[in-house]
């Protein structure tokens, strides 16, 4: 469009007849003589070829419209006065509405070819004519916009149409100003028309600021014009500044405009986004857009009940606008992901975020979809996306979500494959609401198909989550699932591959379907019940035990569903009720496994679980009560006056009553020995604990939670073999069968007491209104005595199994796969035979060993593995890092048997049998640990015993003899916490597995149940510390007194050590404290965390510690509690340094866990953007880190006595490694400390002769026994520092021009220290001949060179500036690589496989180092040169090996030492040793 300057008119016009409008515009300069002017105007047009004679039609224009324009332009140019007369006449002419319409109309309706259009192209009259037409426009404001008029009949629109697409504007700014003034008073329909036509009217003018400002002002007054305004903004030619202003205007409208206009606004904003403003646009849209989930909840519920969905079409339009915009601009998706990823606080996330993820996922390619899914998981784990947000998206919005159903389903599928608990829970919820909302068959089939795919994945947690979802759906929508059951029936074909927990879920799903099918009238539903019952009956009657046990699990799950007291419907008039069918299948299952004790144990345990969780029908309860009523006749015997009626021997063994807590009034005893000796009833004792557990559950159910009806069992004695068989020579005199009977009697007795504790702890752990305080106190006393009995029995059992290895029967079924339940060879039997053969071999005289070896080889030729000495499970766990320091440091000291093994062997000579054997009750029962999984587990309610304290009948006010009881419970708590420790889940052995019931609780539930025990943990801890210090009066015979009160027999070789039990108690309390403190759930449960920290507070935190912190933490805050715990444990460490290295080291590890926990808490605050106390916490954290390093230094420099070390430094390498790592990690300068230790301290160890000679360096913990541990840690820490320096170098390399020379110099200096450390460590091999040390030198030396190669690009960039220090680096490293070459050569010659396996990778690294150095010097412009040659074959002492052949050419026999020197004027051979010829 051509823009011409405005031509000034010499004529004036009259005012218009509309004074209200004309007052807003300057008057036109037109003379008053209208008639003559009109005629003159008509005459001028006629001369130009245009006639106005026909009043019923538009003016007749010449065939060449351009001729008209040229004629008028020339005419008015020659005589400007004619233009005024022409305009005056034209104004008079168009006063008539008919004439106005005629001059704006065209003979050709398809073309805008009116007379006014041609006149507007005459420059001299354009502006005046425009003003004239604009002044006419208000006359037509009163047209009703609801009447649809054509363009010819709507004069207002017709006037605006004349201004469109003009070739030029004479004065665009003046015209725009007047048009904007008129626009302010236009009616809404005409205002929208004009605004939408503005880009076509004003064209590509240079300054549109007036238009933008005017439209902005109008938007403030009336947001209804937003759509044409946005359309105008989109089509105007705006510069960058105006474009930003327009976007700002649009963003300000998000909160105010109507929902129906929101799609246009969003589309405008997103399509206008550029890299500079896209994040701002996305942020505003997220903050202010509200469209889904705000509908009326009552209306939504009503529509939902009618099967309809309440959908606002504006919301669908908004989603469509977002979807199309995201598809059009790929940049938007990436920026949205960045925006969402940058949000940290949960309250910053909104429903729109979920929709944005769905919309992007729908349009995205595979790579972007993966990014979206990862972000979704991250936000769910951070608790930023919650269930309520998904509910707002989906519930009540079926039609809105319909198009995005596949995307939501993909989200569900992905979330169920995640390992994080929150992600799986949200995936289950998403599947559930999709099934609920989409009630059409196809959608529900897709949901079920996806769940079945998860079930078939084989991943345990994924299978479990999918089955949990199916169970949830079956419990709520069983009638809807019955027609779709064909999609899930296939699960029943693969029951044997499921774990027990998943099997229960499978049967729960089909039990709900069966129950619903029985209630429905259709035959299809009842067939499901019949088929399920048929499958279960087949399984329980199957000959293979694994299928029988699968059937038992199914039986009990069906009984829990059909036999529920609320489900008593009948299928027909002659059919059985649900309870009757449940009872029938219960009887069938019991009859099928009466002679199979492992399935029967499972049956009783599962039935007990059902009774504890469900309220069964009265008939079922009565049948179970009648069945458990047989308990007394099978397992109990009558007493008279607390004594046996008849005393007799059983298979040559005399029996007696043990552990009688009721004395002479006890009417019954537990019949263990008679049942063990009976060939027909010996196996019945396997079901004793499980059946008693069922009996106690029935008693609580029928007696309002009380066990008063069976309280005699708590105090009744046990009939087991006489205590005289447990003397030094007693067991040796027994036959093999008698030994087995003794061991089994102890085993069954121990498990009986375990179940007594489980049952009766429920009476004191909770609140029972029917129980008196006296009764409760009596139960507490008996529970403490029973716990003492249990500790005593397991000590004897451990001793017996150690002497005579035997596989114990399983009393608790704990397996992951039902297919692996039975029919597998017993590893314990093999272990027992192996140990027995080993002991027999040791007892045979040396002259007969060769003959015995031949016999053994011939008899075991079928099993080669039995001839090999395999490592024990404790050895495997120690290498895996699963054992704590207590098991590592006390492996030898905790042994309760003679090291010579003479007292352990069953076939020793008589002189050996009389050697005393000490059984200490506080030691770890190692012989039983490998079979611990067969024991009945202690439940969490037993931990309540920790809160009890028995002071009566004691000769001491605070008896130390109670510590072994608490130690036993603490070890059990330790094993349970191991189940929730991430690092130990994969390494947890079977013997430490928790019970099946325990596996069902979460870590959060565990913490809530253990929470009441926290104060008791500290009380026992302080008692143990007091005993360790030797404070207070301790009675040496207290254990025997308490043991006698509890009814334990007096066995002289069962001993009690105060120091040992106190040390182990301290260790277990610290271990449990550390494990609980660092559970992920603990960081998210601040009340429990505060209670745990509060329980271990000192009396007062020293003022010196508080005053040294800036800012000072406030009392009661979480950081203050952490500070208090650290001070408390620090005092314990200081005390332990005088008494026990194990306690001191465990205290240090606990201090480290406190620091790690505080760091995790601070990180959690950072994720939530909670910075209120972050500065104070960071100050406390820095202080604790410094003090942790000082404590580690104290342990390493402390002069330990022989008593405190417990067997010296032997077997303490692992704990020394941890202490040294803490010392290095938390020192002020790790690099400097590492350099001092490696270059100054460590080389002195090999020259030591006695301990006193090595004290001068100040580290008694560094000795020949711990040298390897120090050597390894120094290598690892040095390598980690080098890795950090390489990453820092990569960062500096990217900056290039921005790096200061001082920064590079400091970085190279740190690298030089690392090189010095590795050179010193490698060269120590010249004085140390241990193969382990040489292997580590080759391994870590090669890794160091390989890491150092990554920094060569950085060295090459800065070589010209820092060539001197870089050359020095290469020269120093050459000393280490030469020694490594010698180590490799010697290892090959001596066939040291520990070293040779590491040689190839190390050689490759050094070869690469050689050529990178060559490239560095060749590309540099310095005076350095590079050469490469062959090395002489020398040993570590520098002597030439005579076997190496050399050429007598003097040119090749160069002096190796001289060629090492490198400077700027001499050749360099930094890696010449890598070319060694062997």
Tab-separated table of N, CA and C in Angstrom, residues 458-529:
chain	number	residue	atom	x	y	z
A	458	UNK	N	6.238	-60.943	34.916
A	458	UNK	CA	7.221	-61.688	35.684
A	458	UNK	C	7.976	-60.857	36.694
A	459	UNK	N	7.775	-59.544	36.703
A	459	UNK	CA	8.408	-58.661	37.684
A	459	UNK	C	7.523	-58.640	38.922
A	460	UNK	N	8.086	-59.012	40.060
A	460	UNK	CA	7.267	-59.274	41.246
A	460	UNK	C	6.456	-58.060	41.671
A	461	UNK	N	7.106	-56.895	41.793
A	461	UNK	CA	6.360	-55.725	42.274
A	461	UNK	C	5.316	-55.271	41.256
A	462	UNK	N	5.590	-55.459	39.966
A	462	UNK	CA	4.616	-55.096	38.937
A	462	UNK	C	3.429	-56.048	38.963
A	463	UNK	N	3.715	-57.331	39.107
A	463	UNK	CA	2.643	-58.330	39.199
A	463	UNK	C	1.781	-58.055	40.431
A	464	UNK	N	2.451	-57.749	41.543
A	464	UNK	CA	1.722	-57.486	42.780
A	464	UNK	C	0.803	-56.276	42.643
A	465	UNK	N	1.287	-55.207	42.028
A	465	UNK	CA	0.474	-54.005	41.858
A	465	UNK	C	-0.718	-54.268	40.937
A	466	UNK	N	-0.486	-55.019	39.855
A	466	UNK	CA	-1.579	-55.324	38.930
A	466	UNK	C	-2.657	-56.172	39.610
A	467	UNK	N	-2.226	-57.162	40.384
A	467	UNK	CA	-3.204	-57.995	41.085
A	467	UNK	C	-3.932	-57.208	42.164
A	468	UNK	N	-3.241	-56.287	42.793
A	468	UNK	CA	-3.910	-55.430	43.773
A	468	UNK	C	-4.971	-54.569	43.102
A	469	UNK	N	-4.681	-54.093	41.896
A	469	UNK	CA	-5.679	-53.314	41.156
A	469	UNK	C	-6.884	-54.167	40.804
A	470	UNK	N	-6.627	-55.386	40.313
A	470	UNK	CA	-7.730	-56.284	39.984
A	470	UNK	C	-8.552	-56.614	41.227
A	471	UNK	N	-7.881	-56.808	42.346
A	471	UNK	CA	-8.603	-57.096	43.583
A	471	UNK	C	-9.484	-55.923	43.993
A	472	UNK	N	-8.965	-54.719	43.843
A	472	UNK	CA	-9.746	-53.532	44.174
A	472	UNK	C	-10.964	-53.399	43.265
A	473	UNK	N	-10.768	-53.660	41.990
A	473	UNK	CA	-11.891	-53.585	41.054
A	473	UNK	C	-12.912	-54.674	41.340
A	474	UNK	N	-12.409	-55.881	41.674
A	474	UNK	CA	-13.332	-56.979	41.936
A	474	UNK	C	-14.146	-56.735	43.199
A	475	UNK	N	-13.558	-56.080	44.184
A	475	UNK	CA	-14.290	-55.813	45.420
A	475	UNK	C	-15.378	-54.758	45.230
A	476	UNK	N	-15.199	-53.855	44.259
A	476	UNK	CA	-16.167	-52.777	44.029
A	476	UNK	C	-17.110	-53.058	42.868
A	477	UNK	N	-16.604	-53.681	41.828
A	477	UNK	CA	-17.381	-53.809	40.587
A	477	UNK	C	-17.413	-55.256	40.108
A	478	UNK	N	-17.640	-56.161	41.042
A	478	UNK	CA	-17.694	-57.574	40.668
A	478	UNK	C	-18.791	-57.863	39.644
A	479	UNK	N	-20.021	-57.324	39.788
A	479	UNK	CA	-21.038	-57.599	38.760
A	479	UNK	C	-20.624	-57.123	37.371
A	480	UNK	N	-19.948	-55.992	37.292
A	480	UNK	CA	-19.503	-55.501	35.981
A	480	UNK	C	-18.353	-56.330	35.419
A	481	UNK	N	-17.570	-56.972	36.298
A	481	UNK	CA	-16.439	-57.772	35.831
A	481	UNK	C	-16.847	-59.173	35.375
A	482	UNK	N	-17.953	-59.640	35.866
A	482	UNK	CA	-18.359	-61.017	35.514
A	482	UNK	C	-18.514	-61.204	34.009
A	483	UNK	N	-19.168	-60.304	33.269
A	483	UNK	CA	-19.234	-60.500	31.808
A	483	UNK	C	-17.864	-60.421	31.129
A	484	UNK	N	-16.890	-59.789	31.789
A	484	UNK	CA	-15.560	-59.647	31.215
A	484	UNK	C	-14.571	-60.646	31.800
A	485	UNK	N	-15.065	-61.627	32.553
A	485	UNK	CA	-14.172	-62.548	33.267
A	485	UNK	C	-13.332	-63.393	32.321
A	486	UNK	N	-13.761	-63.542	31.088
A	486	UNK	CA	-12.966	-64.335	30.146
A	486	UNK	C	-11.597	-63.722	29.898
A	487	UNK	N	-11.469	-62.417	30.157
A	487	UNK	CA	-10.175	-61.751	29.950
A	487	UNK	C	-9.195	-62.033	31.072
A	488	UNK	N	-9.692	-62.463	32.229
A	488	UNK	CA	-8.798	-62.675	33.362
A	488	UNK	C	-8.746	-64.131	33.820
A	489	UNK	N	-9.572	-64.999	33.252
A	489	UNK	CA	-9.575	-66.398	33.671
A	489	UNK	C	-8.254	-67.090	33.391
A	490	UNK	N	-7.510	-66.581	32.423
A	490	UNK	CA	-6.237	-67.210	32.083
A	490	UNK	C	-5.211	-67.163	33.200
A	491	UNK	N	-5.413	-66.282	34.173
A	491	UNK	CA	-4.478	-66.203	35.294
A	491	UNK	C	-4.446	-67.516	36.066
A	492	UNK	N	-5.577	-68.214	36.116
A	492	UNK	CA	-5.655	-69.448	36.884
A	492	UNK	C	-4.783	-70.553	36.304
A	493	UNK	N	-4.321	-70.407	35.083
A	493	UNK	CA	-3.467	-71.432	34.471
A	493	UNK	C	-2.005	-71.303	34.881
A	494	UNK	N	-1.647	-70.219	35.555
A	494	UNK	CA	-0.234	-69.979	35.882
A	494	UNK	C	-0.050	-69.685	37.370
A	495	UNK	N	-0.842	-70.356	38.204
A	495	UNK	CA	-0.786	-70.086	39.632
A	495	UNK	C	0.548	-70.459	40.256
A	496	UNK	N	1.209	-71.480	39.703
A	496	UNK	CA	2.436	-71.962	40.336
A	496	UNK	C	3.601	-70.988	40.235
A	497	UNK	N	3.503	-69.975	39.375
A	497	UNK	CA	4.619	-69.034	39.230
A	497	UNK	C	4.471	-67.830	40.154
A	498	UNK	N	3.365	-67.732	40.881
A	498	UNK	CA	3.138	-66.580	41.736
A	498	UNK	C	3.713	-66.820	43.129
A	499	UNK	N	4.115	-65.730	43.773
A	499	UNK	CA	4.505	-65.803	45.178
A	499	UNK	C	3.246	-65.965	46.022
A	500	UNK	N	3.454	-66.267	47.297
A	500	UNK	CA	2.306	-66.505	48.168
A	500	UNK	C	1.433	-65.255	48.277
A	501	UNK	N	2.082	-64.099	48.420
A	501	UNK	CA	1.304	-62.859	48.535
A	501	UNK	C	0.483	-62.611	47.278
A	502	UNK	N	1.062	-62.866	46.119
A	502	UNK	CA	0.319	-62.659	44.874
A	502	UNK	C	-0.754	-63.723	44.680
A	503	UNK	N	-0.493	-64.937	45.145
A	503	UNK	CA	-1.529	-65.967	45.076
A	503	UNK	C	-2.760	-65.554	45.869
A	504	UNK	N	-2.542	-64.982	47.022
A	504	UNK	CA	-3.674	-64.530	47.839
A	504	UNK	C	-4.485	-63.467	47.109
A	505	UNK	N	-3.811	-62.597	46.386
A	505	UNK	CA	-4.524	-61.568	45.634
A	505	UNK	C	-5.304	-62.174	44.474
A	506	UNK	N	-4.710	-63.175	43.814
A	506	UNK	CA	-5.414	-63.828	42.706
A	506	UNK	C	-6.714	-64.454	43.203
A	507	UNK	N	-6.597	-65.199	44.288
A	507	UNK	CA	-7.801	-65.848	44.804
A	507	UNK	C	-8.793	-64.842	45.373
A	508	UNK	N	-8.310	-63.734	45.860
A	508	UNK	CA	-9.226	-62.699	46.336
A	508	UNK	C	-10.052	-62.140	45.191
A	509	UNK	N	-9.422	-61.967	44.033
A	509	UNK	CA	-10.148	-61.471	42.863
A	509	UNK	C	-11.265	-62.429	42.490
A	510	UNK	N	-10.922	-63.712	42.361
A	510	UNK	CA	-11.926	-64.682	41.906
A	510	UNK	C	-12.932	-65.005	43.010
A	511	UNK	N	-12.564	-64.793	44.258
A	511	UNK	CA	-13.538	-64.991	45.336
A	511	UNK	C	-14.629	-63.929	45.280
A	512	UNK	N	-14.244	-62.698	45.018
A	512	UNK	CA	-15.241	-61.635	44.875
A	512	UNK	C	-16.147	-61.910	43.677
A	513	UNK	N	-15.553	-62.370	42.575
A	513	UNK	CA	-16.371	-62.688	41.408
A	513	UNK	C	-17.317	-63.845	41.700
A	514	UNK	N	-16.803	-64.847	42.420
A	514	UNK	CA	-17.649	-65.993	42.746
A	514	UNK	C	-18.798	-65.585	43.658
A	515	UNK	N	-18.503	-64.764	44.656
A	515	UNK	CA	-19.555	-64.305	45.565
A	515	UNK	C	-20.600	-63.501	44.822
A	516	UNK	N	-20.167	-62.617	43.944
A	516	UNK	CA	-21.119	-61.835	43.164
A	516	UNK	C	-21.901	-62.726	42.208
A	517	UNK	N	-21.221	-63.736	41.637
A	517	UNK	CA	-21.910	-64.640	40.723
A	517	UNK	C	-22.969	-65.466	41.405
A	518	UNK	N	-22.699	-65.870	42.651
A	518	UNK	CA	-23.705	-66.642	43.380
A	518	UNK	C	-24.924	-65.801	43.708
A	519	UNK	N	-24.714	-64.502	43.869
A	519	UNK	CA	-25.839	-63.623	44.211
A	519	UNK	C	-26.648	-63.226	42.991
A	520	UNK	N	-26.064	-63.332	41.800
A	520	UNK	CA	-26.758	-62.907	40.582
A	520	UNK	C	-27.632	-64.032	40.067
A	521	UNK	N	-28.577	-63.616	39.227
A	521	UNK	CA	-29.531	-64.594	38.706
A	521	UNK	C	-28.993	-65.327	37.492
A	522	UNK	N	-28.016	-64.769	36.829
A	522	UNK	CA	-27.508	-65.361	35.593
A	522	UNK	C	-26.683	-66.603	35.849
A	523	UNK	N	-26.742	-67.517	34.911
A	523	UNK	CA	-25.976	-68.756	35.036
A	523	UNK	C	-24.491	-68.518	34.811
A	524	UNK	N	-24.170	-67.462	34.081
A	524	UNK	CA	-22.758	-67.187	33.798
A	524	UNK	C	-22.002	-66.843	35.072
A	525	UNK	N	-22.666	-66.069	35.953
A	525	UNK	CA	-22.017	-65.712	37.217
A	525	UNK	C	-21.828	-66.918	38.112
A	526	UNK	N	-22.826	-67.789	38.215
A	526	UNK	CA	-22.690	-68.959	39.077
A	526	UNK	C	-21.658	-69.936	38.555
A	527	UNK	N	-21.411	-69.960	37.255
A	527	UNK	CA	-20.401	-70.868	36.697
A	527	UNK	C	-19.007	-70.489	37.173
A	528	UNK	N	-18.779	-69.195	37.415
A	528	UNK	CA	-17.471	-68.761	37.923
A	528	UNK	C	-17.233	-69.354	39.301
A	529	UNK	N	-18.253	-69.319	40.155
A	529	UNK	CA	-18.116	-69.887	41.494
A	529	UNK	C	-17.868	-71.382	41.430
